[in-house]
mmCIF file of C-alpha atoms in Angstrom:
data_model
loop_
_atom_site.group_PDB
_atom_site.id
_atom_site.type_symbol
_atom_site.label_atom_id
_atom_site.label_comp_id
_atom_site.label_asym_id
_atom_site.label_seq_id
_atom_site.Cartn_x
_atom_site.Cartn_y
_atom_site.Cartn_z
ATOM 1 C CA MET E 24 160.680 9.445 92.645
ATOM 2 C CA LYS E 25 156.980 8.837 93.108
ATOM 3 C CA LYS E 26 156.456 9.240 89.364
ATOM 4 C CA LEU E 27 159.310 6.829 88.634
ATOM 5 C CA SER E 28 157.834 4.263 91.035
ATOM 6 C CA LEU E 29 154.504 4.449 89.232
ATOM 7 C CA LEU E 30 156.194 3.930 85.868
ATOM 8 C CA ILE E 31 158.117 0.905 87.172
ATOM 9 C CA SER E 32 154.913 -0.582 88.654
ATOM 10 C CA ALA E 33 153.069 -0.081 85.376
ATOM 11 C CA ALA E 34 155.915 -1.697 83.453
ATOM 12 C CA LEU E 35 155.939 -4.707 85.786
ATOM 13 C CA ALA E 36 152.152 -5.062 85.491
ATOM 14 C CA SER E 37 152.409 -4.903 81.711
ATOM 15 C CA THR E 38 155.172 -7.531 81.679
ATOM 16 C CA SER E 39 153.142 -9.801 83.963
ATOM 17 C CA ALA E 40 150.061 -9.515 81.748
ATOM 18 C CA PHE E 41 152.134 -10.277 78.665
ATOM 19 C CA ALA E 42 153.710 -13.298 80.343
ATOM 20 C CA SER E 43 150.301 -14.761 81.169
ATOM 21 C CA VAL E 44 149.480 -15.174 77.475
ATOM 22 C CA ASP E 45 151.813 -17.110 75.215
ATOM 23 C CA ASN E 46 151.535 -18.112 71.564
ATOM 24 C CA SER E 47 148.602 -17.752 69.176
ATOM 25 C CA SER E 48 148.139 -19.558 65.844
ATOM 26 C CA ASP E 49 145.396 -18.989 63.267
ATOM 27 C CA VAL E 50 145.309 -21.274 60.199
ATOM 28 C CA SER E 51 142.643 -21.114 57.483
ATOM 29 C CA ILE E 52 142.165 -23.258 54.361
ATOM 30 C CA SER E 53 139.252 -22.120 52.215
ATOM 31 C CA HIS E 54 137.654 -21.723 48.780
ATOM 32 C CA LYS E 55 138.308 -25.116 47.234
ATOM 33 C CA SER E 56 141.900 -25.451 48.477
ATOM 34 C CA ASP E 57 142.796 -29.153 48.511
ATOM 35 C CA TRP E 58 145.464 -31.568 49.769
ATOM 36 C CA ASN E 59 147.389 -29.199 52.033
ATOM 37 C CA THR E 60 149.415 -30.280 55.095
ATOM 38 C CA ILE E 61 149.782 -28.042 58.161
ATOM 39 C CA SER E 62 151.565 -28.735 61.461
ATOM 40 C CA VAL E 63 151.256 -26.444 64.507
ATOM 41 C CA TYR E 64 153.501 -26.929 67.571
ATOM 42 C CA GLN E 65 153.003 -24.770 70.669
ATOM 43 C CA GLU E 66 154.813 -25.058 73.984
ATOM 44 C CA SER E 67 154.635 -22.879 77.092
ATOM 45 C CA TYR E 68 155.867 -23.495 80.607
ATOM 46 C CA GLY E 69 156.855 -21.432 83.615
ATOM 47 C CA SER E 70 155.053 -18.130 83.968
ATOM 48 C CA TYR E 71 153.183 -18.507 80.670
ATOM 49 C CA TYR E 72 149.626 -19.755 80.762
ATOM 50 C CA GLY E 73 148.196 -21.116 77.582
ATOM 51 C CA ASN E 74 148.509 -21.196 73.833
ATOM 52 C CA THR E 75 145.677 -20.580 71.374
ATOM 53 C CA SER E 76 145.243 -22.437 68.092
ATOM 54 C CA LYS E 77 142.480 -21.937 65.522
ATOM 55 C CA ALA E 78 142.214 -24.224 62.496
ATOM 56 C CA TYR E 79 139.495 -23.649 59.906
ATOM 57 C CA ILE E 80 138.797 -25.648 56.727
ATOM 58 C CA SER E 81 135.865 -24.331 54.681
ATOM 59 C CA ASN E 82 134.138 -23.630 51.359
ATOM 60 C CA GLY E 83 134.621 -26.869 49.497
ATOM 61 C CA SER E 84 138.199 -27.571 50.600
ATOM 62 C CA ASP E 85 138.974 -31.292 50.512
ATOM 63 C CA GLY E 86 141.706 -33.732 51.512
ATOM 64 C CA ASN E 87 143.582 -31.447 53.887
ATOM 65 C CA TYR E 88 145.653 -32.555 56.911
ATOM 66 C CA MET E 89 146.213 -30.565 60.120
ATOM 67 C CA ASP E 90 148.293 -31.632 63.115
ATOM 68 C CA ILE E 91 148.046 -29.428 66.234
ATOM 69 C CA MET E 92 150.246 -30.102 69.294
ATOM 70 C CA GLN E 93 150.055 -28.045 72.481
ATOM 71 C CA TYR E 94 152.173 -28.511 75.614
ATOM 72 C CA GLY E 95 151.642 -26.792 78.949
ATOM 73 C CA LYS E 96 148.561 -25.719 80.884
ATOM 74 C CA GLY E 97 145.569 -23.686 79.854
ATOM 75 C CA ASN E 98 145.793 -24.290 76.112
ATOM 76 C CA TYR E 99 142.872 -23.708 73.742
ATOM 77 C CA SER E 100 142.284 -25.400 70.378
ATOM 78 C CA ASN E 101 139.414 -24.691 67.987
ATOM 79 C CA ALA E 102 139.243 -26.967 64.915
ATOM 80 C CA LYS E 103 136.396 -26.461 62.434
ATOM 81 C CA ILE E 104 135.439 -28.081 59.116
ATOM 82 C CA ASP E 105 132.566 -26.353 57.332
ATOM 83 C CA GLY E 106 130.867 -25.632 54.021
ATOM 84 C CA LYS E 107 130.854 -28.804 51.935
ATOM 85 C CA SER E 108 134.448 -29.684 52.826
ATOM 86 C CA ASP E 109 135.147 -33.416 52.612
ATOM 87 C CA ASP E 110 137.846 -35.993 53.419
ATOM 88 C CA ASN E 111 139.802 -33.737 55.786
ATOM 89 C CA TYR E 112 141.749 -34.826 58.877
ATOM 90 C CA ILE E 113 142.501 -32.763 61.991
ATOM 91 C CA SER E 114 144.540 -34.108 64.913
ATOM 92 C CA VAL E 115 144.690 -32.217 68.230
ATOM 93 C CA TYR E 116 147.081 -33.218 71.034
ATOM 94 C CA GLN E 117 147.137 -31.364 74.350
ATOM 95 C CA ASP E 118 149.492 -32.295 77.189
ATOM 96 C CA GLY E 119 148.885 -30.414 80.428
ATOM 97 C CA LYS E 120 146.173 -29.265 82.823
ATOM 98 C CA HIS E 121 143.068 -27.162 82.174
ATOM 99 C CA ASN E 122 143.214 -27.477 78.397
ATOM 100 C CA ASN E 123 140.188 -26.886 76.174
ATOM 101 C CA SER E 124 139.496 -28.420 72.756
ATOM 102 C CA MET E 125 136.608 -27.617 70.412
ATOM 103 C CA ALA E 126 136.019 -29.718 67.271
ATOM 104 C CA TYR E 127 133.238 -28.834 64.845
ATOM 105 C CA ILE E 128 132.033 -30.378 61.559
ATOM 106 C CA SER E 129 129.118 -28.649 59.823
ATOM 107 C CA GLY E 130 127.421 -27.576 56.606
ATOM 108 C CA TYR E 131 127.096 -30.623 54.321
ATOM 109 C CA SER E 132 130.670 -31.744 55.135
ATOM 110 C CA GLU E 133 131.309 -35.468 54.753
ATOM 111 C CA TYR E 134 133.924 -38.169 55.419
ATOM 112 C CA ASN E 135 136.005 -35.980 57.749
ATOM 113 C CA ASP E 136 138.022 -37.191 60.765
ATOM 114 C CA ILE E 137 138.845 -35.225 63.916
ATOM 115 C CA GLU E 138 140.974 -36.831 66.624
ATOM 116 C CA VAL E 139 141.458 -35.199 70.036
ATOM 117 C CA ASN E 140 143.950 -36.483 72.629
ATOM 118 C CA GLN E 141 144.222 -34.833 76.045
ATOM 119 C CA GLU E 142 146.537 -35.852 78.881
ATOM 120 C CA LYS E 143 146.779 -34.784 82.534
ATOM 121 C CA GLU E 144 143.729 -33.482 84.432
ATOM 122 C CA ALA E 145 140.780 -31.078 84.313
ATOM 123 C CA ASN E 146 140.699 -30.927 80.508
ATOM 124 C CA GLN E 147 137.571 -30.258 78.450
ATOM 125 C CA SER E 148 136.591 -31.455 74.981
ATOM 126 C CA TYR E 149 133.607 -30.316 72.891
ATOM 127 C CA ALA E 150 132.890 -32.217 69.658
ATOM 128 C CA THR E 151 129.937 -31.382 67.385
ATOM 129 C CA ILE E 152 128.670 -32.710 64.034
ATOM 130 C CA ASP E 153 125.920 -30.453 62.735
ATOM 131 C CA TYR E 154 123.721 -29.411 59.810
ATOM 132 C CA LYS E 155 123.381 -32.287 57.378
ATOM 133 C CA SER E 156 126.948 -33.528 57.722
ATOM 134 C CA ASP E 157 127.209 -37.270 57.119
ATOM 135 C CA TYR E 158 129.780 -40.089 57.421
ATOM 136 C CA ASN E 159 132.142 -38.171 59.724
ATOM 137 C CA LYS E 160 134.212 -39.476 62.646
ATOM 138 C CA ILE E 161 135.294 -37.818 65.875
ATOM 139 C CA MET E 162 137.481 -39.573 68.446
ATOM 140 C CA VAL E 163 138.199 -38.146 71.903
ATOM 141 C CA ASP E 164 140.798 -39.778 74.170
ATOM 142 C CA GLN E 165 141.319 -38.308 77.644
ATOM 143 C CA LYS E 166 143.823 -39.619 80.204
ATOM 144 C CA GLY E 167 143.791 -38.250 83.734
ATOM 145 C CA ARG E 168 141.210 -37.203 86.291
ATOM 146 C CA TYR E 169 138.359 -34.695 86.298
ATOM 147 C CA ASN E 170 138.161 -34.500 82.512
ATOM 148 C CA VAL E 171 134.961 -33.543 80.667
ATOM 149 C CA SER E 172 133.836 -34.652 77.203
ATOM 150 C CA ASN E 173 130.773 -33.294 75.374
ATOM 151 C CA ALA E 174 129.903 -34.927 72.024
ATOM 152 C CA MET E 175 126.857 -34.005 69.940
ATOM 153 C CA ILE E 176 125.371 -35.038 66.582
ATOM 154 C CA THR E 177 122.487 -32.840 65.440
ATOM 155 C CA GLY E 178 120.847 -31.012 62.545
ATOM 156 C CA ASP E 179 119.765 -33.925 60.341
ATOM 157 C CA SER E 180 123.267 -35.437 60.301
ATOM 158 C CA ASP E 181 123.416 -39.168 59.556
ATOM 159 C CA TYR E 182 125.839 -42.124 59.601
ATOM 160 C CA ASN E 183 128.399 -40.399 61.847
ATOM 161 C CA LYS E 184 130.582 -41.965 64.554
ATOM 162 C CA ILE E 185 131.825 -40.503 67.828
ATOM 163 C CA LYS E 186 134.109 -42.436 70.150
ATOM 164 C CA VAL E 187 135.019 -41.214 73.636
ATOM 165 C CA LYS E 188 137.641 -42.869 75.862
ATOM 166 C CA GLN E 189 138.373 -41.669 79.380
ATOM 167 C CA LYS E 190 140.907 -43.224 81.728
ATOM 168 C CA GLY E 191 141.133 -41.931 85.288
ATOM 169 C CA ASN E 192 138.840 -40.988 88.164
ATOM 170 C CA GLY E 193 136.045 -38.444 88.299
ATOM 171 C CA ASN E 194 135.573 -38.032 84.553
ATOM 172 C CA TYR E 195 132.329 -36.980 82.845
ATOM 173 C CA SER E 196 131.019 -37.767 79.354
ATOM 174 C CA HIS E 197 127.890 -36.350 77.720
ATOM 175 C CA ALA E 198 126.913 -37.799 74.320
ATOM 176 C CA MET E 199 123.857 -36.473 72.492
ATOM 177 C CA ILE E 200 122.085 -37.361 69.217
ATOM 178 C CA TRP E 201 119.076 -35.236 68.309
ATOM 179 C CA GLY E 202 117.282 -33.203 65.683
ATOM 180 C CA ASP E 203 116.322 -35.788 63.012
ATOM 181 C CA SER E 204 119.825 -37.286 63.029
ATOM 182 C CA ASP E 205 119.645 -40.977 62.144
ATOM 183 C CA LYS E 206 121.826 -44.087 62.062
ATOM 184 C CA ASN E 207 124.701 -42.582 64.048
ATOM 185 C CA LYS E 208 126.968 -44.396 66.511
ATOM 186 C CA ILE E 209 128.376 -43.159 69.798
ATOM 187 C CA LYS E 210 130.695 -45.269 71.925
ATOM 188 C CA VAL E 211 131.800 -44.219 75.410
ATOM 189 C CA LYS E 212 134.423 -46.145 77.395
ATOM 190 C CA GLN E 213 135.382 -45.082 80.902
ATOM 191 C CA LYS E 214 137.941 -46.762 83.150
ATOM 192 C CA GLY E 215 138.342 -45.647 86.763
ATOM 193 C CA ASP E 216 136.192 -44.741 89.766
ATOM 194 C CA TYR E 217 133.472 -42.108 90.220
ATOM 195 C CA ASN E 218 133.007 -41.595 86.489
ATOM 196 C CA SER E 219 129.721 -40.430 84.974
ATOM 197 C CA SER E 220 128.201 -40.919 81.505
ATOM 198 C CA HIS E 221 125.066 -39.284 80.116
ATOM 199 C CA ALA E 222 123.724 -40.382 76.712
ATOM 200 C CA ASN E 223 120.736 -38.606 75.195
ATOM 201 C CA ILE E 224 118.747 -39.448 72.021
ATOM 202 C CA SER E 225 115.933 -37.011 71.290
ATOM 203 C CA TYR E 226 113.769 -35.021 68.859
ATOM 204 C CA TYR E 227 112.983 -37.741 66.336
ATOM 205 C CA ALA E 228 116.465 -39.190 66.043
ATOM 206 C CA GLU E 229 116.036 -42.750 64.785
ATOM 207 C CA GLY E 230 118.069 -45.896 64.227
ATOM 208 C CA ASN E 231 121.027 -44.729 66.327
ATOM 209 C CA MET E 232 123.354 -46.825 68.452
ATOM 210 C CA VAL E 233 124.884 -45.845 71.797
ATOM 211 C CA ASP E 234 127.333 -48.071 73.661
ATOM 212 C CA VAL E 235 128.516 -47.196 77.198
ATOM 213 C CA ASN E 236 131.203 -49.263 78.934
ATOM 214 C CA GLN E 237 132.336 -48.433 82.477
ATOM 215 C CA THR E 238 134.980 -50.305 84.479
ATOM 216 C CA GLY E 239 135.527 -49.328 88.110
ATOM 217 C CA ASN E 240 133.539 -48.531 91.238
ATOM 218 C CA TRP E 241 130.886 -45.918 92.005
ATOM 219 C CA ASN E 242 130.260 -45.120 88.340
ATOM 220 C CA ARG E 243 126.990 -43.777 86.984
ATOM 221 C CA SER E 244 125.282 -44.062 83.592
ATOM 222 C CA ASN E 245 122.203 -42.122 82.459
ATOM 223 C CA VAL E 246 120.484 -42.920 79.154
ATOM 224 C CA ASP E 247 117.548 -40.812 77.974
ATOM 225 C CA ILE E 248 115.456 -41.431 74.837
ATOM 226 C CA TYR E 249 112.950 -38.651 74.139
ATOM 227 C CA ALA E 250 110.727 -39.038 71.078
ATOM 228 C CA GLY E 251 113.073 -41.264 69.096
ATOM 229 C CA ASP E 252 112.376 -44.652 67.497
ATOM 230 C CA TYR E 253 114.367 -47.797 66.664
ATOM 231 C CA ASN E 254 117.418 -46.804 68.686
ATOM 232 C CA ASN E 255 119.782 -49.312 70.305
ATOM 233 C CA VAL E 256 121.450 -48.583 73.648
ATOM 234 C CA ASN E 257 123.870 -50.877 75.452
ATOM 235 C CA VAL E 258 125.234 -50.162 78.956
ATOM 236 C CA SER E 259 127.908 -52.388 80.534
ATOM 237 C CA GLN E 260 129.246 -51.733 84.028
ATOM 238 C CA TYR E 261 132.003 -53.721 85.738
ATOM 239 C CA GLY E 262 132.654 -53.026 89.428
ATOM 240 C CA ASP E 263 130.817 -52.315 92.667
ATOM 241 C CA HIS E 264 128.268 -49.662 93.668
ATOM 242 C CA ASN E 265 127.500 -48.672 90.076
ATOM 243 C CA MET E 266 124.243 -47.007 89.006
ATOM 244 C CA SER E 267 122.309 -47.112 85.735
ATOM 245 C CA ASP E 268 119.232 -45.032 84.875
ATOM 246 C CA VAL E 269 117.332 -45.561 81.603
ATOM 247 C CA ASP E 270 114.393 -43.316 80.656
ATOM 248 C CA ILE E 271 112.291 -43.870 77.510
ATOM 249 C CA LEU E 272 109.849 -40.972 77.310
ATOM 250 C CA GLY E 273 107.405 -39.469 74.845
ATOM 251 C CA GLY E 274 104.748 -40.618 72.424
ATOM 252 C CA SER E 275 107.250 -41.038 69.620
ATOM 253 C CA ALA E 276 109.702 -43.126 71.636
ATOM 254 C CA ASP E 277 108.872 -46.543 70.201
ATOM 255 C CA HIS E 278 110.632 -49.734 69.156
ATOM 256 C CA ASN E 279 113.819 -48.936 71.093
ATOM 257 C CA TYR E 280 116.129 -51.656 72.390
ATOM 258 C CA VAL E 281 118.065 -51.173 75.645
ATOM 259 C CA THR E 282 120.458 -53.575 77.387
ATOM 260 C CA VAL E 283 121.910 -52.966 80.862
ATOM 261 C CA MET E 284 124.522 -55.343 82.240
ATOM 262 C CA GLN E 285 125.953 -54.780 85.731
ATOM 263 C CA ASN E 286 128.707 -57.122 86.874
ATOM 264 C CA GLY E 287 129.654 -56.480 90.500
ATOM 265 C CA ASP E 288 128.170 -55.953 93.954
ATOM 266 C CA TYR E 289 125.605 -53.422 95.190
ATOM 267 C CA SER E 290 124.626 -52.110 91.789
ATOM 268 C CA HIS E 291 121.436 -50.122 91.165
ATOM 269 C CA SER E 292 119.359 -50.111 87.967
ATOM 270 C CA THR E 293 116.292 -47.996 87.187
ATOM 271 C CA VAL E 294 114.207 -48.267 83.995
ATOM 272 C CA LYS E 295 111.336 -45.869 83.258
ATOM 273 C CA ILE E 296 109.007 -46.045 80.242
ATOM 274 C CA ASP E 297 106.542 -43.202 80.421
ATOM 275 C CA ASP E 298 104.806 -40.692 78.196
ATOM 276 C CA GLY E 299 104.182 -38.280 81.047
ATOM 277 C CA GLY E 300 102.854 -35.631 78.678
ATOM 278 C CA TYR E 301 106.182 -35.058 76.960
ATOM 279 C CA TYR E 302 105.125 -35.403 73.321
ATOM 280 C CA GLY E 303 101.681 -36.928 73.487
ATOM 281 C CA GLY E 304 100.689 -40.539 73.002
ATOM 282 C CA SER E 305 102.313 -43.549 74.623
ATOM 283 C CA SER E 306 105.777 -45.068 74.549
ATOM 284 C CA SER E 307 105.303 -48.487 73.005
ATOM 285 C CA TYR E 308 107.012 -51.595 71.676
ATOM 286 C CA ASN E 309 110.264 -50.957 73.532
ATOM 287 C CA THR E 310 112.443 -53.816 74.805
ATOM 288 C CA VAL E 311 114.705 -53.584 77.866
ATOM 289 C CA TYR E 312 117.085 -56.213 79.260
ATOM 290 C CA VAL E 313 118.622 -55.832 82.750
ATOM 291 C CA SER E 314 121.210 -58.303 84.070
ATOM 292 C CA GLN E 315 122.772 -58.011 87.537
ATOM 293 C CA THR E 316 125.051 -60.044 89.824
ATOM 294 C CA ASP E 317 125.243 -60.089 93.657
ATOM 295 C CA ASN E 318 123.355 -57.862 96.112
ATOM 296 C CA ASP E 319 121.869 -55.579 93.470
ATOM 297 C CA TYR E 320 118.645 -53.586 93.098
ATOM 298 C CA SER E 321 116.432 -53.178 90.022
ATOM 299 C CA ASN E 322 113.409 -50.900 89.565
ATOM 300 C CA VAL E 323 111.147 -50.852 86.495
ATOM 301 C CA ASN E 324 108.314 -48.345 86.022
ATOM 302 C CA ILE E 325 105.925 -48.365 83.017
ATOM 303 C CA SER E 326 103.137 -45.790 83.154
ATOM 304 C CA HIS E 327 100.843 -43.201 81.476
ATOM 305 C CA GLY E 328 99.433 -45.403 78.747
ATOM 306 C CA SER E 329 102.743 -46.910 77.634
ATOM 307 C CA SER E 330 101.838 -50.240 76.063
ATOM 308 C CA TYR E 331 103.293 -53.334 74.403
ATOM 309 C CA ASN E 332 106.689 -52.907 76.054
ATOM 310 C CA THR E 333 108.847 -55.832 77.186
ATOM 311 C CA VAL E 334 111.258 -55.766 80.133
ATOM 312 C CA TYR E 335 113.506 -58.653 81.210
ATOM 313 C CA VAL E 336 115.263 -58.523 84.601
ATOM 314 C CA THR E 337 117.789 -61.211 85.531
ATOM 315 C CA GLN E 338 119.544 -61.206 88.909
ATOM 316 C CA TYR E 339 122.153 -63.789 89.885
#
């Protein structure tokens, strides 16, 4: 009887472990395979926890279309375009909590589109354009609270666009352009309270544009430019008790243009232009505009040999 009880317990444990993992899909298009259409639909509810989807387009494969739909909680999607693969489109839709999406374009791949839509709460999205991949687009749309979006353009990748939209409370967006990546555009739009946005341009990334728009109360925006020239950053905040921090640092952080507009009460703006020993030399010829309305605070600090900068502060 004791032996039978152990066998039954082992069987129940095995069944429980199996039930915790649902469907898995692995799709690969490679070696100059063009104009294919693939649709993946995964659904899991009840005792199941999560589907897994991997989509990979590589080695000179062009004009392909992938549509990935996942329903339930704890889903994982990994979409990758690599190896001189152009004009491809991947759409990822996740409906549920605690989902995770990874989108990756790399290796001289151009004119590709990846679109990620996540609904419910506590979802995460990671989008990367890397290694000399130009003219690509990634769009991330998250609806719900406590969502996280990480978007990065790096590795000498130019003329790319990333757009992040978050609707709900307590969301976080991190957008980064670095590593000799020029003339890219990142747009972040957040609607709700207690949201946070961090935009970073660094390591000789030049001529890029970052636009951050936040609507709601108690939101925060951080913009950092480290050793990058001729970049344009625009921050717009609508609501009360919002905070904006702008740092332009490093000897090669010159000729940047930053605009901060805060429309609401009790807002806080900080602007810092400082070499501080980051890359040597001074941070020069930068222009910053700060506009605030009603009971607000503005702080501007220019130091460590930073010269020929212009800062305008307007408070109504």
